[in-house]
Coordinates of N, CA and C in Angstrom, one line a residue:
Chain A
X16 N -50.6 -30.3 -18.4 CA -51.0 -31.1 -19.5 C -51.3 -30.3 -20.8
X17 N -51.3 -31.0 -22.2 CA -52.0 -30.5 -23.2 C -53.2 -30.2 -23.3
X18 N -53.7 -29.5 -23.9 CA -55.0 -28.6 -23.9 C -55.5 -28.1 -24.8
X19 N -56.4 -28.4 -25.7 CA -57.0 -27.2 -26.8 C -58.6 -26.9 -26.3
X20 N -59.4 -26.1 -26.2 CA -60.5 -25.5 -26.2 C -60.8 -24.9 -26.9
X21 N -62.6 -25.0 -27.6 CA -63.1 -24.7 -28.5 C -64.2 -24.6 -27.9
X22 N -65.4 -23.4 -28.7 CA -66.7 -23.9 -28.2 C -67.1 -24.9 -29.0
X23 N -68.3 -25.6 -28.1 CA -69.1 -26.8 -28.6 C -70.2 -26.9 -29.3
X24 N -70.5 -25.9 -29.3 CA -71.6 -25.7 -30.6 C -71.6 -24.0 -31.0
X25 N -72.4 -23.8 -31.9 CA -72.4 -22.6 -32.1 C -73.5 -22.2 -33.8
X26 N -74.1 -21.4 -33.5 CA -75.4 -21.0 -34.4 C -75.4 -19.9 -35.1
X27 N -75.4 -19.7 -36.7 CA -75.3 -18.6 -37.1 C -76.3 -18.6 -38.5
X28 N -76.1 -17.4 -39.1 CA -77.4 -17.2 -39.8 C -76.7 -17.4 -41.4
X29 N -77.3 -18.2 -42.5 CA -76.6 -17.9 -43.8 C -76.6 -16.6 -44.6
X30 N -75.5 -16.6 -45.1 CA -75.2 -15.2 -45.6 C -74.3 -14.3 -44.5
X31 N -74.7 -14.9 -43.2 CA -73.3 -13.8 -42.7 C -72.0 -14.3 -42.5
X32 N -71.6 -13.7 -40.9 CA -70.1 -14.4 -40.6 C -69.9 -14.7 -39.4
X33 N -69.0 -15.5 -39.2 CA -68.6 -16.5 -37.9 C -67.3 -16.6 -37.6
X34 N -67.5 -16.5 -36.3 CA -65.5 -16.7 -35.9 C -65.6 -17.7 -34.8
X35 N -64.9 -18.8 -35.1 CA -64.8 -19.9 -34.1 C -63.2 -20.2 -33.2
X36 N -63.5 -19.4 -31.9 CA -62.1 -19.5 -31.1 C -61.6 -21.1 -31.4
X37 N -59.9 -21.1 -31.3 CA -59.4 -22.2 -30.2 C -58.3 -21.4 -29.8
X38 N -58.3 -22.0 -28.4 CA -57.2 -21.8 -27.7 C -56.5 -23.2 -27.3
X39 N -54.7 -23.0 -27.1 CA -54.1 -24.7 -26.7 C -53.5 -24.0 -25.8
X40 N -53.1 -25.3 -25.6 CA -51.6 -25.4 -24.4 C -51.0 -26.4 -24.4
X41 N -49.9 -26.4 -25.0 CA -49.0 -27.1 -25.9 C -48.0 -27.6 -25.2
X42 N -47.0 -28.5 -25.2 CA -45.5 -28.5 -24.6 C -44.9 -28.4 -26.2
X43 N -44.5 -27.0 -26.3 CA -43.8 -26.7 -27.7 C -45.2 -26.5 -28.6
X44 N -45.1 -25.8 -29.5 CA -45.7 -25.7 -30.6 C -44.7 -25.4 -32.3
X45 N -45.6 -26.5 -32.5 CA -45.0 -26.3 -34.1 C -46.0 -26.5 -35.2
X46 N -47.4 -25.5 -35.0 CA -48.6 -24.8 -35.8 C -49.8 -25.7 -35.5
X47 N -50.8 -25.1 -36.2 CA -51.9 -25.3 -36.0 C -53.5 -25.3 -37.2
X48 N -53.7 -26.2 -37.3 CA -54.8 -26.7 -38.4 C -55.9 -26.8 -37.5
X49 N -56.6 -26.6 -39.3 CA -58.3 -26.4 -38.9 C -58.6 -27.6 -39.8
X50 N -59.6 -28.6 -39.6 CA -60.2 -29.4 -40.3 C -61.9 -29.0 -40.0
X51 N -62.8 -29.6 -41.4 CA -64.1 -29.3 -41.4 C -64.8 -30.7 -41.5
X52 N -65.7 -31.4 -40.8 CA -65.8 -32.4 -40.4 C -67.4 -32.3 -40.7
X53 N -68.3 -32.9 -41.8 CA -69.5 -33.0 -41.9 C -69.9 -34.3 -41.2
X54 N -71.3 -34.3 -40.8 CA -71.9 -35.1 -39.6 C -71.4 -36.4 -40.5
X55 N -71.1 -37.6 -40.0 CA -71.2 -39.2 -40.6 C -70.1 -39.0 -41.6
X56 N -68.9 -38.2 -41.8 CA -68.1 -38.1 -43.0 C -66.7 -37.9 -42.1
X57 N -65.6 -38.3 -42.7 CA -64.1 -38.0 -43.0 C -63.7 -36.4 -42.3
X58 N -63.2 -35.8 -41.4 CA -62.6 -34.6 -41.5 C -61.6 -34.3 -42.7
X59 N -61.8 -33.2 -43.5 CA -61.0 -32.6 -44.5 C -60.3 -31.5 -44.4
X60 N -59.0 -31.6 -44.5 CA -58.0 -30.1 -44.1 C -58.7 -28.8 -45.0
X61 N -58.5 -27.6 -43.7 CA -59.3 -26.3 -44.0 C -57.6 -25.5 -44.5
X62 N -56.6 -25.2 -43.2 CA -55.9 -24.8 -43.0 C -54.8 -24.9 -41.7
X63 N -53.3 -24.5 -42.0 CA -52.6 -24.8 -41.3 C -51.9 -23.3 -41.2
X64 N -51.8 -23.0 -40.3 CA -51.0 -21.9 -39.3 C -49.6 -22.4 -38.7
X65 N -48.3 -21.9 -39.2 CA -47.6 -21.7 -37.9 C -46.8 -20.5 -37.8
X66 N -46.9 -19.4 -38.9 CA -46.7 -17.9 -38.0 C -47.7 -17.1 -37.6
X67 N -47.6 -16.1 -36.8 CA -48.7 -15.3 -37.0 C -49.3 -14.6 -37.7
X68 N -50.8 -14.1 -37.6 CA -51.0 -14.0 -38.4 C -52.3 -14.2 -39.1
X69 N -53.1 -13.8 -40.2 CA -54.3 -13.8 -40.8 C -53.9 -14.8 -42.3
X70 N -54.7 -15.8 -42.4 CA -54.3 -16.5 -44.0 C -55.6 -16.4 -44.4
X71 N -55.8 -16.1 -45.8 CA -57.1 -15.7 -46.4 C -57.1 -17.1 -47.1
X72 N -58.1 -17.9 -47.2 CA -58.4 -18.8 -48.6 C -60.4 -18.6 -48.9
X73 N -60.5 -17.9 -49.7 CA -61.7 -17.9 -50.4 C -62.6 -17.5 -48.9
X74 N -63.5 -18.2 -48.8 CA -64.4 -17.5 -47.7 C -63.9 -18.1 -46.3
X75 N -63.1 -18.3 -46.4 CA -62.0 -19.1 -44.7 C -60.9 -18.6 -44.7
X76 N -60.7 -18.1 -43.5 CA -59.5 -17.3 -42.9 C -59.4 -18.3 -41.7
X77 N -57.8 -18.4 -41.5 CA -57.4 -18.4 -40.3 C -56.4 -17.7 -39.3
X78 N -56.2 -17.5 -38.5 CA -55.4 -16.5 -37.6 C -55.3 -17.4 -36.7
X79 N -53.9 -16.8 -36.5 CA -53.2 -17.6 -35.7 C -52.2 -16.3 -34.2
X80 N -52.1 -16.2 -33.4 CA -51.2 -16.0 -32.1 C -50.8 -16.5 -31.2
X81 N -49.0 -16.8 -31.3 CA -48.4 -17.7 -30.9 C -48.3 -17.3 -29.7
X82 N -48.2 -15.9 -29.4 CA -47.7 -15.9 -27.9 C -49.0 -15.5 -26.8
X83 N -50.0 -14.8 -27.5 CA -51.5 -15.9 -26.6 C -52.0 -17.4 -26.8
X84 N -51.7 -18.0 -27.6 CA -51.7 -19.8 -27.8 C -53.8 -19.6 -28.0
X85 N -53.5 -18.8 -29.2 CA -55.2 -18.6 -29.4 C -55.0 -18.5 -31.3
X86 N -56.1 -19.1 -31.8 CA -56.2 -19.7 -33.2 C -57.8 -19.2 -33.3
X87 N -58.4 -18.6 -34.4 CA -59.7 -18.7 -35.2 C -59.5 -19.1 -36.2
X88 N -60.7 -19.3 -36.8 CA -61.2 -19.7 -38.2 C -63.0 -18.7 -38.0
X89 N -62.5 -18.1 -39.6 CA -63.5 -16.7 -40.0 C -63.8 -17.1 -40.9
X90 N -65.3 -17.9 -40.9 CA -66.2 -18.2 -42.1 C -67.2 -16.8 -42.6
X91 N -66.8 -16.6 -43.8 CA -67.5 -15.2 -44.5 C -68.9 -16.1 -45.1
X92 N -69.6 -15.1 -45.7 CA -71.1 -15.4 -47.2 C -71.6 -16.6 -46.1
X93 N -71.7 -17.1 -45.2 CA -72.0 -18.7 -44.9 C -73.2 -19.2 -45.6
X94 N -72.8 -20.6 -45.8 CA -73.6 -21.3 -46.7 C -74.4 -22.5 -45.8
X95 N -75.6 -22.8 -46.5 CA -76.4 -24.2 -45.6 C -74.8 -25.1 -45.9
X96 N -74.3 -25.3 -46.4 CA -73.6 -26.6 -47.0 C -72.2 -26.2 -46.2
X97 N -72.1 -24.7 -44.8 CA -70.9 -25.0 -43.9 C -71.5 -25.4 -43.0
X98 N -72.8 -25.9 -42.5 CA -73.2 -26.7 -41.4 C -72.4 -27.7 -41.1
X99 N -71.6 -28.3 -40.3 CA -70.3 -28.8 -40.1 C -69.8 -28.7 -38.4
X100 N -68.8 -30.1 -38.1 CA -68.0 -29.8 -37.0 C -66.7 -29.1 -37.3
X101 N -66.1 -28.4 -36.9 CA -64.6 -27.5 -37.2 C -63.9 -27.9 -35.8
X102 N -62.8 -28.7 -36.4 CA -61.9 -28.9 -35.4 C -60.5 -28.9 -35.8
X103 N -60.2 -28.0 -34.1 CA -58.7 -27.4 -34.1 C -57.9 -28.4 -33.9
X104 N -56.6 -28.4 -34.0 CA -55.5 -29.4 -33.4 C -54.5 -28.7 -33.8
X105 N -53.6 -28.8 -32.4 CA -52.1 -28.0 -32.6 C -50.9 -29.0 -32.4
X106 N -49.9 -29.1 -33.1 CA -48.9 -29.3 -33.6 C -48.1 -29.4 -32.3
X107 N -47.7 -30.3 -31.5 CA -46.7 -30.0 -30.2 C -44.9 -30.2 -30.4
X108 N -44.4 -29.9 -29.3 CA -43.0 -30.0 -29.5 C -42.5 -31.6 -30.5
X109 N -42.6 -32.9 -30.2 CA -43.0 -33.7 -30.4 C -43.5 -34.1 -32.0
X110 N -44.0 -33.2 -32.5 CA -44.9 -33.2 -33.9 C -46.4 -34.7 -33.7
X111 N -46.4 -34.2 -32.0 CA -47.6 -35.0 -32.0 C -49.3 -34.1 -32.6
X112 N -50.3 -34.2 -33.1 CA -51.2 -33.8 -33.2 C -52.3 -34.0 -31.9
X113 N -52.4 -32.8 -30.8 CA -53.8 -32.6 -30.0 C -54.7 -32.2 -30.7
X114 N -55.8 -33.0 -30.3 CA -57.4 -32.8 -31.3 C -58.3 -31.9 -29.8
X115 N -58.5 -30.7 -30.7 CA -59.6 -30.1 -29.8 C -60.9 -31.0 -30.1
X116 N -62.2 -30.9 -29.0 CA -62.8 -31.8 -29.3 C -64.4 -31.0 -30.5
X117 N -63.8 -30.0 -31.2 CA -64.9 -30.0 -32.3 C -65.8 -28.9 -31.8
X118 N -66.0 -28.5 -32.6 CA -67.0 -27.2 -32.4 C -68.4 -27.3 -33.5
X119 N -69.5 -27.6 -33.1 CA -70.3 -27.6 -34.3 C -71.0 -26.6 -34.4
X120 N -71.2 -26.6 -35.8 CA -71.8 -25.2 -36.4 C -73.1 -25.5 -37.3
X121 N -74.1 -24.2 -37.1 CA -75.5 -25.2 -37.5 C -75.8 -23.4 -38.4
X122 N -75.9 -23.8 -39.0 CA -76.5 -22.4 -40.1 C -77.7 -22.6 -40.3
X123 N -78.4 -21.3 -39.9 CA -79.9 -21.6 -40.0 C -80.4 -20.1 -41.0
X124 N -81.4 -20.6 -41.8 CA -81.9 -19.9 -42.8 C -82.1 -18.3 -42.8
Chain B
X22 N -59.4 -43.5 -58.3 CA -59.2 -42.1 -57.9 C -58.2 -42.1 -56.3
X23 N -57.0 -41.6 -56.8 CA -56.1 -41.5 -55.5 C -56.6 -41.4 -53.9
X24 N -56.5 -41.7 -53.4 CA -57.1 -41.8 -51.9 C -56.9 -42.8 -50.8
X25 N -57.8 -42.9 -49.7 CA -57.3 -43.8 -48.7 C -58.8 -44.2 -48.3
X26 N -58.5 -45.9 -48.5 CA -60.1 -46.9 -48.7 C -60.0 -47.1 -46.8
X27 N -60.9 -47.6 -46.2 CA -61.2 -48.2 -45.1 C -62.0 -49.2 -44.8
X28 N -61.8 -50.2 -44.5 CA -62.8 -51.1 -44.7 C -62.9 -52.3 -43.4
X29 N -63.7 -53.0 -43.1 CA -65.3 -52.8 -43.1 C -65.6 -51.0 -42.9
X30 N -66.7 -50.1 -43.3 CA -67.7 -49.6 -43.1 C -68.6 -49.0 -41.8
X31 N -69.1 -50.4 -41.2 CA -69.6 -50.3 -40.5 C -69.6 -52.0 -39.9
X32 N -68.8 -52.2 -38.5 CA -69.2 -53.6 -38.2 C -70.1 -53.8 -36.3
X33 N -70.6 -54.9 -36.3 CA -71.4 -54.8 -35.1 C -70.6 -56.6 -34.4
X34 N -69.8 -56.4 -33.2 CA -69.0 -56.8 -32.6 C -69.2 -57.9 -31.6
X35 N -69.1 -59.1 -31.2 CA -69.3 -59.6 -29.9 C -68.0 -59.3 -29.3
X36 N -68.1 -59.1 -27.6 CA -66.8 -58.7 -26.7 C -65.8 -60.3 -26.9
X37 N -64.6 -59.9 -26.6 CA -63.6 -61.3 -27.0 C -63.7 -61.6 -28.4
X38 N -64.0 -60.9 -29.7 CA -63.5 -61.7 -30.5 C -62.8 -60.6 -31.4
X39 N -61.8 -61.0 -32.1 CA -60.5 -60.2 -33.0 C -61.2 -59.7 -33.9
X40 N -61.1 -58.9 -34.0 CA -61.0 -57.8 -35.5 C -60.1 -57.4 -36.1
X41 N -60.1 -57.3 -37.2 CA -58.8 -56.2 -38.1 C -59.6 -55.2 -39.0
X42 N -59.5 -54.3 -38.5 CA -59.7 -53.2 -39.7 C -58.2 -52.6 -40.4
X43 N -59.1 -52.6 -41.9 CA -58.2 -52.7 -43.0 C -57.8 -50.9 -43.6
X44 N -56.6 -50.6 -43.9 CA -56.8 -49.3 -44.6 C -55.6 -49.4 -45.7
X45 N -55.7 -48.9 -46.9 CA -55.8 -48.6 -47.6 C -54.9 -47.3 -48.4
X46 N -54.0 -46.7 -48.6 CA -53.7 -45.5 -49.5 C -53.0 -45.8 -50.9
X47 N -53.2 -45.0 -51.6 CA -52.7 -45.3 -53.0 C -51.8 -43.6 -53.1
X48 N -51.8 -43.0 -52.2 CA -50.9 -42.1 -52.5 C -49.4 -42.0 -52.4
X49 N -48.7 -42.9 -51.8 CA -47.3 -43.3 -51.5 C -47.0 -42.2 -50.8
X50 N -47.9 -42.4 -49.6 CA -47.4 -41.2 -47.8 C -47.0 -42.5 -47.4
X51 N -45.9 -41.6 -46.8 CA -44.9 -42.2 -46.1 C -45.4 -42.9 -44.4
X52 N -46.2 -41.7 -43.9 CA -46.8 -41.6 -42.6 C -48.7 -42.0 -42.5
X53 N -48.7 -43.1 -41.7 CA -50.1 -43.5 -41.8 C -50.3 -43.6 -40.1
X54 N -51.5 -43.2 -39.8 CA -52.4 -43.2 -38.7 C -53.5 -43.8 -38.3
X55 N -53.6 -43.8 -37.4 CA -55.1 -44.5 -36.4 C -55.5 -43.8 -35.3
X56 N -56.5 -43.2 -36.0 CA -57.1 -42.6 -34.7 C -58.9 -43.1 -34.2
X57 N -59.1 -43.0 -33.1 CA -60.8 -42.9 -33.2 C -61.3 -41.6 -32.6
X58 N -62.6 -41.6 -32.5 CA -63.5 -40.4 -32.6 C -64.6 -41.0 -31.6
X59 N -64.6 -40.6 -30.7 CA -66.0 -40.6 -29.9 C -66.4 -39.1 -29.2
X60 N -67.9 -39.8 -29.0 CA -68.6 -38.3 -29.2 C -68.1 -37.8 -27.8
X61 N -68.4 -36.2 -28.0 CA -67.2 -34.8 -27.0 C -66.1 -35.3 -26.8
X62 N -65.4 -36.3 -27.5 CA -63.7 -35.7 -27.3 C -63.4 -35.7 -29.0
X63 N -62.0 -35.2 -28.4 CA -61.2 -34.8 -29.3 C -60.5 -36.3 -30.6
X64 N -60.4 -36.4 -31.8 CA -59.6 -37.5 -32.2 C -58.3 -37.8 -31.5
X65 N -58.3 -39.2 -31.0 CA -56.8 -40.1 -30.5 C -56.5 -40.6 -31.0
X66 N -55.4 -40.6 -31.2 CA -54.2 -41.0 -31.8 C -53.8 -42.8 -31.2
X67 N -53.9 -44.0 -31.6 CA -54.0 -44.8 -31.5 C -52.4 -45.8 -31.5
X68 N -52.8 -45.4 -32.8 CA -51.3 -46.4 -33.5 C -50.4 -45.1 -34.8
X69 N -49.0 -45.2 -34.9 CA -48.9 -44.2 -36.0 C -47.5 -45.2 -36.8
X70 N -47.6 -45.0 -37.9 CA -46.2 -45.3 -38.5 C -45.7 -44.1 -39.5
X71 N -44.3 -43.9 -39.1 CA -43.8 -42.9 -40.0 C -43.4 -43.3 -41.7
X72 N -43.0 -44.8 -41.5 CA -42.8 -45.1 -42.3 C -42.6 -46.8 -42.6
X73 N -43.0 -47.5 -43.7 CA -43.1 -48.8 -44.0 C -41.9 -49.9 -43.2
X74 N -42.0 -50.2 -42.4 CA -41.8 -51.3 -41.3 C -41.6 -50.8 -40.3
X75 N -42.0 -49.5 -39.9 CA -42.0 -48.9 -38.5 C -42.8 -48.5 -37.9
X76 N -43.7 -48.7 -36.3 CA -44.6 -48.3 -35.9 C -44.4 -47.7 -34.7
X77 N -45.7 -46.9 -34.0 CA -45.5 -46.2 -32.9 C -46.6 -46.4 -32.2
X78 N -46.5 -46.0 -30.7 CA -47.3 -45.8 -29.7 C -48.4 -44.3 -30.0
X79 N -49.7 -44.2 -29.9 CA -50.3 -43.0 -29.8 C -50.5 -43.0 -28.3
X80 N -51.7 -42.1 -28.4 CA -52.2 -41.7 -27.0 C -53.0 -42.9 -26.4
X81 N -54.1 -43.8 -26.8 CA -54.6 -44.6 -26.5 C -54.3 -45.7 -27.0
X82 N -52.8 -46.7 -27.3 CA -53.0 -47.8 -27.8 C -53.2 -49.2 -27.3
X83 N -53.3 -49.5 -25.7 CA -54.0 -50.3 -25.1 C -54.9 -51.3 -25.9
X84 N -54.9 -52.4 -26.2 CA -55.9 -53.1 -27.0 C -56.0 -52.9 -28.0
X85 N -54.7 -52.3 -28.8 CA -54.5 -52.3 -30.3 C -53.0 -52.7 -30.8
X86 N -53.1 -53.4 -31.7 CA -51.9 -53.6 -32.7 C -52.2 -53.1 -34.3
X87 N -51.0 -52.5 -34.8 CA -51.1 -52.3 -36.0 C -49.7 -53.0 -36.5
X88 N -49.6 -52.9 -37.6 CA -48.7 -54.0 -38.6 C -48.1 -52.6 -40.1
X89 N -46.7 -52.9 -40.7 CA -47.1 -51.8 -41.9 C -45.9 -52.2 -42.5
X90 N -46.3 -53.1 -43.0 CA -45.5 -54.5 -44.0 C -45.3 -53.7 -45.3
X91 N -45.8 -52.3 -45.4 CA -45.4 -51.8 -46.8 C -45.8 -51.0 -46.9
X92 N -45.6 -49.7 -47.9 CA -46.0 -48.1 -47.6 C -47.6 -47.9 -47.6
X93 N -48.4 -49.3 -48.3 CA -50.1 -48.4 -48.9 C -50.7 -49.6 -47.9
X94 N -50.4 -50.6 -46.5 CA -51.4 -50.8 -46.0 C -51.2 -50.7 -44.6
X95 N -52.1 -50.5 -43.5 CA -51.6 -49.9 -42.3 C -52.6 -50.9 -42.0
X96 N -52.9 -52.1 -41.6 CA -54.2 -52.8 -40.5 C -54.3 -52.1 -39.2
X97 N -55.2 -52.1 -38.6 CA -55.5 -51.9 -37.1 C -56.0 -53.2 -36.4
X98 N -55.9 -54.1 -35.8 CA -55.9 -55.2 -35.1 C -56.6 -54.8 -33.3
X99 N -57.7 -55.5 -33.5 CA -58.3 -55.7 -31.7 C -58.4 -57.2 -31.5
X100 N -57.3 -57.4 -31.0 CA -57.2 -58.8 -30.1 C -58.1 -59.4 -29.4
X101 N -59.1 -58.9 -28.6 CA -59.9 -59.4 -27.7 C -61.0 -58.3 -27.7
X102 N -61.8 -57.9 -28.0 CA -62.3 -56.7 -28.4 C -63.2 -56.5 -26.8
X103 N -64.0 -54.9 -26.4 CA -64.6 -55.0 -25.1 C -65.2 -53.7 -25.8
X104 N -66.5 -53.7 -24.8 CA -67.4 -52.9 -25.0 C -66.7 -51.3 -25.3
X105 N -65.6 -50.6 -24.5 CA -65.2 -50.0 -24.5 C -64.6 -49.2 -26.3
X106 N -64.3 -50.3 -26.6 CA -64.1 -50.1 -27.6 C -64.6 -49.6 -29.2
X107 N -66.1 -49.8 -28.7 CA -67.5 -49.3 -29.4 C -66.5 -47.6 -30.1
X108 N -66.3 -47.7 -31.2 CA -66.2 -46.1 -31.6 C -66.4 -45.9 -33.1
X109 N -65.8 -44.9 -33.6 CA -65.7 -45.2 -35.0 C -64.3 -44.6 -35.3
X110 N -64.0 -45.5 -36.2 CA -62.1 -45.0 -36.4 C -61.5 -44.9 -37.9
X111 N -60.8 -43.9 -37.4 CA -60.6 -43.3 -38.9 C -59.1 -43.8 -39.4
X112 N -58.7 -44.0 -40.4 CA -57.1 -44.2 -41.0 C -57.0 -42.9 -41.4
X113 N -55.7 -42.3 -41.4 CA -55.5 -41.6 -41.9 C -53.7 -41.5 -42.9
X114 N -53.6 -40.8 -43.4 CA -52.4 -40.7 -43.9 C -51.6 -38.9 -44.2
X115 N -50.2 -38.9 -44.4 CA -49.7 -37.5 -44.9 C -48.3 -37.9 -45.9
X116 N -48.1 -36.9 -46.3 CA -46.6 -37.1 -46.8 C -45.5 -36.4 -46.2
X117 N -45.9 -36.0 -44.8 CA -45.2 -35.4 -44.3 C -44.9 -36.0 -43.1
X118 N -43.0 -36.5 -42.8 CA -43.1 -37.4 -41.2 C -42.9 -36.6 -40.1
X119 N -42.8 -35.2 -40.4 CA -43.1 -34.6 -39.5 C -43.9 -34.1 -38.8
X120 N -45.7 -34.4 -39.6 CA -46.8 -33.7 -39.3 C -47.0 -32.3 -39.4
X121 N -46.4 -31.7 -40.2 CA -46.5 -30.4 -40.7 C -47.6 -30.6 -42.0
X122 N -47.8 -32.0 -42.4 CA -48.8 -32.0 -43.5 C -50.4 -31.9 -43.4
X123 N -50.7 -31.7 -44.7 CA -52.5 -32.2 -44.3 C -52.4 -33.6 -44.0
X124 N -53.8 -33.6 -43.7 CA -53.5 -35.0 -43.1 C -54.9 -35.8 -44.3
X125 N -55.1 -36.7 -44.9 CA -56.0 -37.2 -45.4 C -56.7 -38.3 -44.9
X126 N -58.0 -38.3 -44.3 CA -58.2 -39.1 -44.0 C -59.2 -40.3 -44.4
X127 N -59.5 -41.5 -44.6 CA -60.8 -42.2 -44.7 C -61.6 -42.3 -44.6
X128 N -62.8 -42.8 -44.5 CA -64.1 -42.8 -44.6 C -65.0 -42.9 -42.7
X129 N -63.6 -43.8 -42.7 CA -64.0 -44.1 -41.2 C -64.8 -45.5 -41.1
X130 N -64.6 -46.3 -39.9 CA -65.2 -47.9 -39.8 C -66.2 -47.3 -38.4
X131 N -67.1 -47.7 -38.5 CA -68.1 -47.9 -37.3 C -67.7 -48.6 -36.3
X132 N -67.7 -49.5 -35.6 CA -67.6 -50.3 -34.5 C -68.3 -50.4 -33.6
X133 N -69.1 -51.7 -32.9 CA -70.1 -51.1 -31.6 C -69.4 -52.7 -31.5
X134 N -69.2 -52.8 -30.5 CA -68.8 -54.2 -29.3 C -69.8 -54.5 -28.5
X135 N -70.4 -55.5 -28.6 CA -71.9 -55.7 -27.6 C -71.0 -57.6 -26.9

C-alpha cells in the first residue's frame, strides 16, 4: 500500500533549527510537497520537490531522495509564528496526492 | 481579493439530513477538490474534478456527491448525513490537472453530525 510517515509532534527552541523527516511509499512517484498548516486555518504550500536534491527558499529548505523515498523540510532563525502542523504528501504514479498525517511543531521560547 | 470562499464555516448537523457545502474560486483553476481532515490522519481526498463538467472518485467518497456545472463552483453534497461524518473539510483548487501544482485551499467548513 501507499505510505508516508512523519513524526507526530516535535519541540524546538526559537532562534534555532529543525528538520522534519518524511518518508513515502508510493506506486510511482511524481514529487513531493510540503504544506504549513496553522492550528484552526487552511494548509498553505511551503514547497514542491521532484528532483533530488536541496531547494533553499528564505528560511525553508527542502530535500528531497528519490531513491531512499525520504523528503525533509529545514526550518532555520525559527520563529514563535512557525508553531504549526507541516505536512508531507507525495505525488503517485496516478498524480494522486497521499497526505502524511502532519507533524506538529511547537517552538518554545 | 482572488481566492477560494467555503461556506457554511462552521455547521452542527442532525444524522439523515442533507447538506451541501458550498465552495467557491475566482481564480479560473481548472482542477477543484474535496478533501476532509480528521484528527491523526492524513487529508482524503473525497471528490475531485479536473475540469468543469467532469468529476472523480477520491479515496473516501462513500456518502458524497459533488456537482461542477462550471469552472468557479464545486458543491460537496451529504445525502443522508451520519455521525461518522463529523469532520472538517476543506475545498481546494490548482491550475494544474496534473497535480504538479500548489494546491490552494479554503478556509475549511466544520461539521459535527449529532
Amino acid at each position: 500500500g501507499q505510505n508516508i510517515d512523519q513524526p507526530t509532534e516535535m519541540t524546538a527552541t526559537e532562534g534555532a533549527i529543525v528538520q522534519i523527516n518524511c518518508t513515502y511509499q508510493t506506486s510511482g512517484f511524481n514529487g513531493l510537497f510540503w504544506y504549513q498548516q496553522h492550528a484552526g486555518e487552511a494548509p498553505t504550500f511551503l514547497s514542491y520537490n521532484v528532483l533530488d536534491g536541496l531547494e533553499e527558499k528564505g528560511r525553508f529548505s527542502s530535500f528531497l531522495s528519490r531513491s531512499k523515498g525520504y523528503s525533509y523540510l529545514l526550518l532555520k532563525e525559527l520563529q514563535m509564528k512557525d508553531s504549526a502542523s507541516y505536512l508531507c504528501a507525495a505525488l503517485d504514479s496516478n498524480y494522486q496526492l497521499i497526505w502524511g498525517a502532519g507533524t506538529k511543531l511547537i517552538i518554545k521560547p | 481579493i482572488a481566492g477560494i470562499t467555503q461556506a457554511p464555516t462552521s455547521q452542527i448537523l442532525a444524522a439523515g439530513r442533507r447538506m451541501t457545502l458550498r465552495c467557491t474560486q475566482d481564480m479560473r483553476h481548472n482542477a477543484m477538490y474535496w478533501y476532509r481532515q480528521d484528527l491523526g490522519l492524513g487529508l482524503r481526498l473525497i471528490h475531485y474534478s479536473n475540469t468543469a463538467g467532469t468529476t472523480g472518485k477520491g479515496e473516501v467518497p462513500d456518502g458524497y456527491s459533488v456537482s461542477r456545472a462550471n469552472t468557479d463552483d464545486f458543491p460537496l453534497t451529504l445525502a443522508s448525513a451520519v455521525p461518522s461524518q463529523t469532520s472538517v473539510y476543506f475545498c481546494a483548487s490548482s491550475d494544474s490537472r496534473e497535480g504538479t501544482g500548489e494546491l490552494f485551499f479554503g478556509e475549511g467548513s466544520r461539521l459535527t453530525v449529532l
